[in-house]
Coordinates of C-alpha atoms in Angstrom, one line a residue:
X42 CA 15.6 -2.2 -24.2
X43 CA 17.0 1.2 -23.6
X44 CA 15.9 4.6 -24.8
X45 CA 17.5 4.9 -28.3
X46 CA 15.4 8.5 -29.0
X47 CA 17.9 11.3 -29.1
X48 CA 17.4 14.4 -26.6
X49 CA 16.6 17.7 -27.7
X50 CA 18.8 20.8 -28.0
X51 CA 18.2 21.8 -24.2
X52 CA 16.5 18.6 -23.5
X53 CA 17.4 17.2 -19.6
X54 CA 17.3 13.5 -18.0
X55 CA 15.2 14.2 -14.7
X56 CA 15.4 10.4 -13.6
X57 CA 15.7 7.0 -14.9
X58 CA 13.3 4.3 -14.3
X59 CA 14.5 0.8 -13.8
X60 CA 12.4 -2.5 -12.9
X61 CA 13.1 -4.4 -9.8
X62 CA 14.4 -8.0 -10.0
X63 CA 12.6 -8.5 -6.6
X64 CA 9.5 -7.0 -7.8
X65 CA 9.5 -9.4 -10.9
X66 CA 9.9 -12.7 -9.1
X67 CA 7.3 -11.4 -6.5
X68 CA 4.8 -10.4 -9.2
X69 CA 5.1 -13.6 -10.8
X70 CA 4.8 -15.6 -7.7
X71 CA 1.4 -14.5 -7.5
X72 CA 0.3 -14.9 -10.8
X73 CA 1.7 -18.3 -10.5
X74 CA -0.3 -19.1 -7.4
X75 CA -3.1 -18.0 -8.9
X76 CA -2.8 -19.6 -11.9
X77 CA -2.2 -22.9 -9.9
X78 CA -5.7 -22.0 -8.5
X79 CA -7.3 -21.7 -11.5
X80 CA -6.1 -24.9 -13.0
X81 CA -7.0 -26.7 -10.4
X82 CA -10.5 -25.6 -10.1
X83 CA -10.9 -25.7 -13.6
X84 CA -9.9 -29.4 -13.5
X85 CA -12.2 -29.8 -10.4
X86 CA -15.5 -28.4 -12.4
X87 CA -14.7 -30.8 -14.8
X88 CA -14.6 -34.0 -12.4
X89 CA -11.1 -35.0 -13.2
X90 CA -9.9 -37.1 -10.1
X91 CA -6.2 -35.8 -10.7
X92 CA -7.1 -32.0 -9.2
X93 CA -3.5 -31.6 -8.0
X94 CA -2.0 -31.4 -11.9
X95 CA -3.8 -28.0 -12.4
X96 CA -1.4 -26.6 -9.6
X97 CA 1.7 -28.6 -11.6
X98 CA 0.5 -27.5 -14.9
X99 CA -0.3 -23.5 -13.8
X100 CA 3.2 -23.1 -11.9
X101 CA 5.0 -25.0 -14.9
X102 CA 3.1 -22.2 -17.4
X103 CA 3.8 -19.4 -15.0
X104 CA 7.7 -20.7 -14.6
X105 CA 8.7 -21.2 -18.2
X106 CA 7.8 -17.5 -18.9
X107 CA 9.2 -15.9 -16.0
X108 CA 12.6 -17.3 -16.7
X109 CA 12.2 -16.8 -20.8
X110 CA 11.7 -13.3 -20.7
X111 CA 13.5 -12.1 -17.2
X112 CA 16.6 -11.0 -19.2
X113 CA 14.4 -9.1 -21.0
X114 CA 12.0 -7.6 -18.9
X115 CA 15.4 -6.5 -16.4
X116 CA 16.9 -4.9 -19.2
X117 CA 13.9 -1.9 -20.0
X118 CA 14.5 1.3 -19.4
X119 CA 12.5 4.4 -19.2
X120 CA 14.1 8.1 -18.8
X121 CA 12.0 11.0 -18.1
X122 CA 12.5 14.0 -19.1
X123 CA 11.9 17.9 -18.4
X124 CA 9.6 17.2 -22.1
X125 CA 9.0 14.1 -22.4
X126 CA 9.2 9.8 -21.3
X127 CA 11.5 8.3 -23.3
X128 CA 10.7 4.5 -23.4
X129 CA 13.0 1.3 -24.5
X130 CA 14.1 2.0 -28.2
X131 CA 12.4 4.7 -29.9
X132 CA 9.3 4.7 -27.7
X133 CA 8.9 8.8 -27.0
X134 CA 5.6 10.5 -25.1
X135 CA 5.5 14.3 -24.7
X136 CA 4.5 15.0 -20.9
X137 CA 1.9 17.5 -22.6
X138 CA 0.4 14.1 -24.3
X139 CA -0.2 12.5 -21.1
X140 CA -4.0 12.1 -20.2
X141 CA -3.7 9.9 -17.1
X142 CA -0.9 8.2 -15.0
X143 CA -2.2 5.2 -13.1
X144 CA -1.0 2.1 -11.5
X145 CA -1.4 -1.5 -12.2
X146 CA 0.3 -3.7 -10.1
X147 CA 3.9 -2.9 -9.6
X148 CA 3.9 -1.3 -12.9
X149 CA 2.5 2.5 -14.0
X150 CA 0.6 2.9 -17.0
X151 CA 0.9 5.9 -19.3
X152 CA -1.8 6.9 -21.4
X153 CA -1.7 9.9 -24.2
X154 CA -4.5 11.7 -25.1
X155 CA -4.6 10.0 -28.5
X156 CA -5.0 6.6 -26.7
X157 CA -1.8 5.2 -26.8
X158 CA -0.6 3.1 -23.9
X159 CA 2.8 2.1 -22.0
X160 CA 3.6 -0.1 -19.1
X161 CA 6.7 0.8 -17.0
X162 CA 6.6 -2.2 -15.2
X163 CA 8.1 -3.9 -12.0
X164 CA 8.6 -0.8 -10.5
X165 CA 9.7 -1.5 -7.0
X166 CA 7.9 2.1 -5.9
X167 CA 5.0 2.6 -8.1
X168 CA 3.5 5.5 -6.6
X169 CA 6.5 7.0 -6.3
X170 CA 7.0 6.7 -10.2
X171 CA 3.8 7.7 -10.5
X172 CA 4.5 10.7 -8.8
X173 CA 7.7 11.6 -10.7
X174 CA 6.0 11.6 -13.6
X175 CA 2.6 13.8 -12.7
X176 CA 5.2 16.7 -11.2
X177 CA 7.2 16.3 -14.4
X178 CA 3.7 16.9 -16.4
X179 CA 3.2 20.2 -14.5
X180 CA 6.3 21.8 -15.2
X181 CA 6.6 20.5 -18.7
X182 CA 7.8 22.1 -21.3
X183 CA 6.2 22.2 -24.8

C-alpha cells in the first residue's frame, strides 16, 4: 500500500502522506452510530417491536469492517512530489492533471482533469493536506 512508481531523473519527495489510526476509529465511530440510527428507524417504519436490534445489527456491520480492513487502510501511502502524487502501488497523478482538491470527511479527494478520482483518506489534518497539495500544483513542474 505504498507508492511502488519510480521517481524521475530530478524528481523530489516534498512530503509524505500517512492516515491517522485515531482519525480511522473516530471516522468509523460515526458511521457506526449512524448506521445504528438508520437500522433502527428502518426497523421502526416497519413496526417491528424489537427496534433496539437495528442499533446491534448497524454497529455489528460497521465493526466487522473497521477491524477487516484497518491493517489495510493504516498501511496507504501517498508521496507528493515537486511533479506529481504518487499513490499506493502504481497509482501516479501529474500536479498539472489536477482539476480540483477538496475534502470529504477526514479524507482529500483528488480529481484530474480527465475525471479520474483518489481518496487520501483519514488524514488527521485535511486542510492542511489539502493545502500541501494546491501549493505543490503552483509551482509544479511539467
Amino acid at each position: 500500500m505504498t507508492p511502488t512508481t519510480p521517481l524521475a531523473e530530478g524528481e523530489v519527495v516534498l512530503h509524505s502522506f500517512h492516515p491517522d489510526r485515531a482519525t480511522y476509529w473516530r471516522d468509523h465511530a460515526w458511521l457506526a452510530a449512524a448506521a445504528m440510527a438508520i437500522g433502527m428507524a428502518i426497523l421502526w417504519v416497519m413496526g417491528n417491536p424489537h427496534v433496539w436490534t437495528g442499533a446491534v445489527g448497524g454497529l455489528a456491520a460497521v465493526a466487522v469492517r473497521a477491524f477487516y480492513v484497518a491493517s489495510d487502510e493504516m498501511q496507504a501511502r501517498w508521496d507528493l512530489t515537486d511533479r506529481r502524487l504518487l499513490g499506493p502501488q502504481t497509482r501516479a497523478v501529474l500536479l498539472t492533471d489536477i482539476a480540483r482538491v477538496r475534502t470529504l470527511g477526514s479524507a482529500v479527494q483528488i480529481v484530474t482533469r480527465s475525471g479520474d478520482k483518489h481518496l487520501l483518506k483519514y488524514q488527521p489534518d485535511r486542510d492542511a493536506t489539502r493545502q500541501r497539495i494546491q501549493t505543490a500544483m503552483t509551482g509544479a513542474r511539467p
